[in-house]
Coordinates of C-alpha atoms in Angstrom, one line a residue:
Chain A
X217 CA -31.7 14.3 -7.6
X218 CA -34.6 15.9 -9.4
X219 CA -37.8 13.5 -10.1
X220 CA -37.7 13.2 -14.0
X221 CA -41.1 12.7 -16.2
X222 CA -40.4 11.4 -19.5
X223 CA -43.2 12.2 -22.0
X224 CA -43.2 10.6 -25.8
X225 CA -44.7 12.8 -28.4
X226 CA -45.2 10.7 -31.6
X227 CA -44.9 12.9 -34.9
X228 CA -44.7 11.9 -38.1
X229 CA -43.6 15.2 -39.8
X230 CA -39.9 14.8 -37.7
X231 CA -37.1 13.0 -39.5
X232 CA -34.7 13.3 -36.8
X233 CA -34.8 13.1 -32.7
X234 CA -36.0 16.2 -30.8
X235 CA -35.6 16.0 -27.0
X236 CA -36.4 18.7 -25.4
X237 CA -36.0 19.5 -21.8
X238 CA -38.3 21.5 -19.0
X239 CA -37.2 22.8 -15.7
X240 CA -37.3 25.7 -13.5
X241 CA -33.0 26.8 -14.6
X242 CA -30.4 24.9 -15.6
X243 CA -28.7 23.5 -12.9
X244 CA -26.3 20.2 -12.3
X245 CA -29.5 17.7 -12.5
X246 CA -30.2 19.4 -16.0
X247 CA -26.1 19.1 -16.8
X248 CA -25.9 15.9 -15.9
X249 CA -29.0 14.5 -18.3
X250 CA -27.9 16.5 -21.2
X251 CA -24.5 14.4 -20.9
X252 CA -26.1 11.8 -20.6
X253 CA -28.2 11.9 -23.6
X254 CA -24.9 13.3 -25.6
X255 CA -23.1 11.2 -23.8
X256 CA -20.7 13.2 -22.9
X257 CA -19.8 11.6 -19.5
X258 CA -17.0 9.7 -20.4
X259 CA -14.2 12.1 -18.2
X260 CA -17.0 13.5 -15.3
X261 CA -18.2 11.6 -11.9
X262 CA -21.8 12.3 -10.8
X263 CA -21.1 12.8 -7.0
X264 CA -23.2 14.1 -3.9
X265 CA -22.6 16.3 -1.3
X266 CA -22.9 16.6 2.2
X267 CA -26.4 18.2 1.8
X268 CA -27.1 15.4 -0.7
X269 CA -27.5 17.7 -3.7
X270 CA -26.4 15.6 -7.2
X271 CA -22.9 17.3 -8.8
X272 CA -20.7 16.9 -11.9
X273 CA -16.6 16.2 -11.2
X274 CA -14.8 16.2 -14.2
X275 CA -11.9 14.1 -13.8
X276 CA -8.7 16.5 -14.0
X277 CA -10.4 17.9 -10.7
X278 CA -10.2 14.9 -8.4
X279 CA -7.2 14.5 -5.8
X280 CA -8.1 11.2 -4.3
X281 CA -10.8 8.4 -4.6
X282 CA -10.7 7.1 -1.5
X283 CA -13.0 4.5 0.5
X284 CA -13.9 4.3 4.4
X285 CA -16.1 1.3 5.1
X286 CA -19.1 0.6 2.6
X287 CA -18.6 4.4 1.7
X288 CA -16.6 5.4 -1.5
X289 CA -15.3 9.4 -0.9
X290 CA -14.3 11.4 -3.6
X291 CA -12.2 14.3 -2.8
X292 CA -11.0 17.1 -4.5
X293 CA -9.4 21.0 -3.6
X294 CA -13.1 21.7 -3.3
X295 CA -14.5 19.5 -1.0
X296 CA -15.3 15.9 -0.4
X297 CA -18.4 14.0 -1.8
X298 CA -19.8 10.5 -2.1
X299 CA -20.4 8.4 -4.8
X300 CA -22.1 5.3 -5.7
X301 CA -19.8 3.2 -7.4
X302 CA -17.2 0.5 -5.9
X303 CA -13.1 1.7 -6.0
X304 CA -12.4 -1.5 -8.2
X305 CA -15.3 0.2 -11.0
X306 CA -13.7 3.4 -10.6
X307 CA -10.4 2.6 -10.8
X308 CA -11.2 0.9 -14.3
X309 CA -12.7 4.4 -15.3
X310 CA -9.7 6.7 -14.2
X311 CA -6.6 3.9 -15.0
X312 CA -6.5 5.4 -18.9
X313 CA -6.0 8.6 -16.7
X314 CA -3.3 9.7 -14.5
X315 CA -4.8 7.7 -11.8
X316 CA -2.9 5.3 -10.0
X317 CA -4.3 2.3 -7.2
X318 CA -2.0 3.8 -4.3
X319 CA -3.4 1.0 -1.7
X320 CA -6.5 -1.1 -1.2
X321 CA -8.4 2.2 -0.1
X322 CA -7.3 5.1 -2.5
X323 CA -6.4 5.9 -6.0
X324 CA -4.7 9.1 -6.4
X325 CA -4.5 11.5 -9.0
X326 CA -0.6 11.6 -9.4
X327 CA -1.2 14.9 -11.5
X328 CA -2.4 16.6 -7.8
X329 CA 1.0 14.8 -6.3
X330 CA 3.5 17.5 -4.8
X331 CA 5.9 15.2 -3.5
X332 CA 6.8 11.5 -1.8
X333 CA 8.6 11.0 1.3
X334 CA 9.6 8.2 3.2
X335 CA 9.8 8.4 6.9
X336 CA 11.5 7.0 9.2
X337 CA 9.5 4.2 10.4
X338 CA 9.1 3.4 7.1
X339 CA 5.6 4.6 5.7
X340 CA 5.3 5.9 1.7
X341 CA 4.0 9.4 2.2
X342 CA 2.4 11.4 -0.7
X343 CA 1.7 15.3 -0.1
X344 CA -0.7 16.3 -2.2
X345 CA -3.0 19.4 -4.0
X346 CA -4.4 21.8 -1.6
X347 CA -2.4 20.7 1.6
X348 CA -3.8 17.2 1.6
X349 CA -1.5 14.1 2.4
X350 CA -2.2 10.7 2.4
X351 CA -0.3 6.7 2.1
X352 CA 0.9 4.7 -0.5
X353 CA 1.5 1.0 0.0
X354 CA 5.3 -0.2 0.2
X355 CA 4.1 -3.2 -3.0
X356 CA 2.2 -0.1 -4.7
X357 CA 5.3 2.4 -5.8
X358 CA 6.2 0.1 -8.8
X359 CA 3.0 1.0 -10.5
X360 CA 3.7 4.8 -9.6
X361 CA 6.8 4.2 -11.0
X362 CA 5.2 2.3 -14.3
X363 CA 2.5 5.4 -14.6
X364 CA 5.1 7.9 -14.0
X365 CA 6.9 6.7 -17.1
X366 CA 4.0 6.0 -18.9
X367 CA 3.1 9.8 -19.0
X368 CA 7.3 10.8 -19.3
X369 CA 6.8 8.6 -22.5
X370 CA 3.7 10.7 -23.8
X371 CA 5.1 14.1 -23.6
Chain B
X293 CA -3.1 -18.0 4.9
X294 CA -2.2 -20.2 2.0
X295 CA 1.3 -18.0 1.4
X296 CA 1.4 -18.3 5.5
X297 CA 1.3 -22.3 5.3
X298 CA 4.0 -22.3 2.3
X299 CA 6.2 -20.3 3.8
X300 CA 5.9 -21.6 7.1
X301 CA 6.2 -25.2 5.3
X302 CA 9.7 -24.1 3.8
X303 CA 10.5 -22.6 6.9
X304 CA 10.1 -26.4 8.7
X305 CA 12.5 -27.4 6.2
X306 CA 15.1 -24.8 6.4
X307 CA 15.2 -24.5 9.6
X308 CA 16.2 -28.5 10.0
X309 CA 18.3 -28.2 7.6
X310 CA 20.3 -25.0 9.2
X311 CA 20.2 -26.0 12.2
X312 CA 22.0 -29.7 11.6
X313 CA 24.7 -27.9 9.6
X314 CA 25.2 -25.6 11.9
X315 CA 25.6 -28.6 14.4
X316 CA 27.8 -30.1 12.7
X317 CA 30.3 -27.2 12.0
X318 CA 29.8 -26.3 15.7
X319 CA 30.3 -30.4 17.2
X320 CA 32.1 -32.1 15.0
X321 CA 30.7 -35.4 14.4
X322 CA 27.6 -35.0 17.0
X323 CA 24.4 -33.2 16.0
X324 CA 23.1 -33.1 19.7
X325 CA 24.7 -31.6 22.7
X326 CA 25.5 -34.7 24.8
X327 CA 23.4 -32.9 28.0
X328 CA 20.6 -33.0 25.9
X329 CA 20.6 -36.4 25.1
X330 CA 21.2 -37.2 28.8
X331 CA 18.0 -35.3 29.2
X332 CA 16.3 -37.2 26.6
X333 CA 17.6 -40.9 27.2
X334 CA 18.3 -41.6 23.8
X335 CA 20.4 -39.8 20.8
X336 CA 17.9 -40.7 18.2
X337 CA 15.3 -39.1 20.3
X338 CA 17.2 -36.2 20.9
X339 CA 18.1 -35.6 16.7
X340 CA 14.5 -36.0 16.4
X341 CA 13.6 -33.6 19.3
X342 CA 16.0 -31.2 18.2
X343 CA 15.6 -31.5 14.4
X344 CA 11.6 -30.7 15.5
X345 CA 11.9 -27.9 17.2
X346 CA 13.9 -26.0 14.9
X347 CA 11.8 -27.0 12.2
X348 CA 9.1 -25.3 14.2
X349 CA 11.2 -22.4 15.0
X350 CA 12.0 -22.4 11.1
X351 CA 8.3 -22.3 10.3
X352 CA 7.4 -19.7 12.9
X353 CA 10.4 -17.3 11.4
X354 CA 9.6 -17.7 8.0
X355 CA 5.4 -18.1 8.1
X356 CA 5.5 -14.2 9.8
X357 CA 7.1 -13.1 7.3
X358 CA 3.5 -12.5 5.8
X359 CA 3.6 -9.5 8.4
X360 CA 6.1 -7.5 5.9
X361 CA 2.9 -7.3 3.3
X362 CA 0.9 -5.6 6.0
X363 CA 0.1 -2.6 3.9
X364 CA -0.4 0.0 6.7
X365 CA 1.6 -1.3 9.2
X366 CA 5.2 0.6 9.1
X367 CA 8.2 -0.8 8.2
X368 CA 10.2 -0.1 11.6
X369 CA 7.6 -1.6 13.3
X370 CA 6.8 -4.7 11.3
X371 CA 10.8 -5.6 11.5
X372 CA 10.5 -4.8 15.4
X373 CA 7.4 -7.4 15.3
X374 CA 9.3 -10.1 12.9
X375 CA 12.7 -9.8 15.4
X376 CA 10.6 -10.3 18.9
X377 CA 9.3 -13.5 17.0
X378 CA 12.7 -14.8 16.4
X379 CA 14.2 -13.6 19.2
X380 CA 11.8 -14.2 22.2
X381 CA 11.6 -17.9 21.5
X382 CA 15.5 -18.5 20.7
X383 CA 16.2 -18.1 24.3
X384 CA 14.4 -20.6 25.4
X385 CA 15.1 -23.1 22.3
X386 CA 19.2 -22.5 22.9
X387 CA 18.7 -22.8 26.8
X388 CA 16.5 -26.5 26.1
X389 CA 18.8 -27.5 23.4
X390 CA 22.0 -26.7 24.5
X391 CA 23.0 -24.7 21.8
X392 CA 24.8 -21.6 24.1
X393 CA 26.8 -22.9 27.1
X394 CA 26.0 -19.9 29.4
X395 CA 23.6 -17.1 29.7
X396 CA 26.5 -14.7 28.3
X397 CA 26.6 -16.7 24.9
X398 CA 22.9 -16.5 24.7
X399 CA 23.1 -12.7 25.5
X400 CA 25.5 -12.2 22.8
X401 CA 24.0 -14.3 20.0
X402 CA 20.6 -12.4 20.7
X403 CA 22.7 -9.3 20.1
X404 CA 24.1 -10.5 16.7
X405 CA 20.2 -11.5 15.9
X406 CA 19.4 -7.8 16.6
X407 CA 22.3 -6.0 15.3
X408 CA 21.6 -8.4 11.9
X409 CA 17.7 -7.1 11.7
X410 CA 18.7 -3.8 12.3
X411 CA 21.4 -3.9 9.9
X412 CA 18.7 -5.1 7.0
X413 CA 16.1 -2.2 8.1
X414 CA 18.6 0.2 7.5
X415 CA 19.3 -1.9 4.1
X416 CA 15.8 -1.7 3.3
X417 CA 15.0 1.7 4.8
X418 CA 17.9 3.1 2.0
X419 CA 16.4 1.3 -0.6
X420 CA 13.1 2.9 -0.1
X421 CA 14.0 6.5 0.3
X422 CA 16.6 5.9 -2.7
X423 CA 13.3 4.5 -4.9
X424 CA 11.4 7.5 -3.3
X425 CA 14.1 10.1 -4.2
X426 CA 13.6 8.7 -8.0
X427 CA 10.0 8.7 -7.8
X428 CA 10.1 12.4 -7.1
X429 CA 12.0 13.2 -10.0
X430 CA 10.1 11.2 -12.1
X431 CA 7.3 13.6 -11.0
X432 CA 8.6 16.7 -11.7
X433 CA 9.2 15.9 -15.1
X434 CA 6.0 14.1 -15.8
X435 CA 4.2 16.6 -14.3
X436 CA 6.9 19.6 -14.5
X437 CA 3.4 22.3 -13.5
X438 CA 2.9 20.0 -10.0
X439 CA 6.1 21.5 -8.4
X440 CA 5.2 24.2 -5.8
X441 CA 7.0 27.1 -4.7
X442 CA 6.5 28.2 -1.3
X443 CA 7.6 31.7 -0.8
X444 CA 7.8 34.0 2.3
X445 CA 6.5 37.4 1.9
X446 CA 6.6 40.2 4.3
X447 CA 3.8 42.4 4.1
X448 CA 5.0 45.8 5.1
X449 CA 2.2 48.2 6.5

């Protein structure tokens, strides 16, 4: 991310708040802090990729929160990118959504689900956007089942 | 580990209490094969002995039953797992205690104790794929857009 330099002009003639932003275009850093200061980030994820550069997800985009060690992964049809936040924090953020906790390591996006199947040697298996496929827990498919209702019941 | 140590603690308990009923619907009025108590010296000593043993056989059973919450362990294998711990150990226990006469008796009640866990995999294994064949309709009419149809297209040159 993009060093930012915050410089306070006082002036009495102004009734309301200008802010007023410089940089060389307008690219995701300069998205990102106009949400901010709008606050327009309740449904986006700021996210990094691979080559470290700062990015906006907007929630209907993700597939799967997932985490690997100390490392929380955020993937989508798009690609795969990192974020700074724990799965408990963003599962608070994306439960009024139609994100479920599929096991302690992912939450899915049951919008991106294709389909479930349950093989043989007895594993919950969801296919999902894009060609990707992942695991639920066996103790997790009652709160697919409560969200799946849950969004029957809106429409 | 504290839901290990409860169930492994009503384990102890069932599996005293099974095994003297058992006992006495299998001997009559004695709990204790009279070879074992020959073994032991005493019959006292060999209630207690026996009544022990399948407690700890009964705590064993039911304290691995934790292994059935193993989130990404599968099913097939987890019952697999749970019927080598009840099963490897009975051999020896019915040999000691003289619960099976013969090697052939033992041989057959292992066989019951397998056919019975694979009869409640399959149980389970039905209820599953029955809960996942709902799931999927629930999907398709929550999220009627997320069904995908694959179709196979020539391209002709």
């Amino acid at each position: 991310m993009k060093k930012i330099k915050i410089l306070f002009t006082e002036d009495t003639s102004l009734k309301d708040i200008e802010v007023v932003i410089k940089a060389s275009g307008r690219d995701e850093d300069v998205a990102a802090l106009i949400d901010r200061i709008t606050g327009n980030t309740k449904d986006m994820l700021t996210v990094t990729d691979a080559d470290g550069k700062m990015l906006r997800i907007d929630f209907k985009d993700i597939v799967i929160v997932s985490v690997s060690g100390k490392q929380v992964e955020v993937v989508t049809e798009a690609g795969r990118y990192q974020i700074r936040q724990t799965l408990q924090s963003l599962e608070e953020r994306l439960e009024a959504k139609n994100f479920v906790r599929i096991s302690r390591y992912e939450i899915v996006n049951l919008e991106k689900v294709v389909r479930y199947d349950f093989s043989l040697v007895g594993t919950v298996r969801l296919e999902l956007a894009n060609g990707l496929e992942t695991w639920a827990s066996r103790r997790n498919i009652p709160m697919i089942r409560k969200k799946l209702t849950e969004r029957r019941e809106q429409l | 580990m504290k839901k290990v140590f409860k169930l492994a603690g009503m384990g102890f308990l069932l599996g005293m209490a099974i095994c003297n009923v058992i006992c006495l619907l299998c001997g009559g009025a004695d709990l204790v094969d009279s070879e074992l108590v020959e073994k032991i010296g005493s019959e006292e000593k060999a209630i207690l002995i026996q009544m022990l043993l399948a407690g700890i056989y009964g705590a064993v059973n039911m304290g691995t039953t934790v292994l059935y919450d193993a989130e990404r362990m599968p099913l097939a294998l987890v019952s697999f797992i749970h019927c080598m711990i009840c099963i490897v150990p009975f051999i020896p226990l019915s040999v000691f205690l003289g619960w099976t006469d013969n090697l052939k008796t033992t041989l057959i009640i292992t066989s019951i104790q397998i056919a019975a866990y694979f009869m409640i995999w399959l149980i389970i294994y039905m209820l599953y794929r029955k809960e996942i064949n709902k799931l999927n309709e629930m999907q398709k009419q929550a999220f009627p857009h997320s069904e995908t149809e694959v179709t196979d297209e020539k391209i002709r040159a």
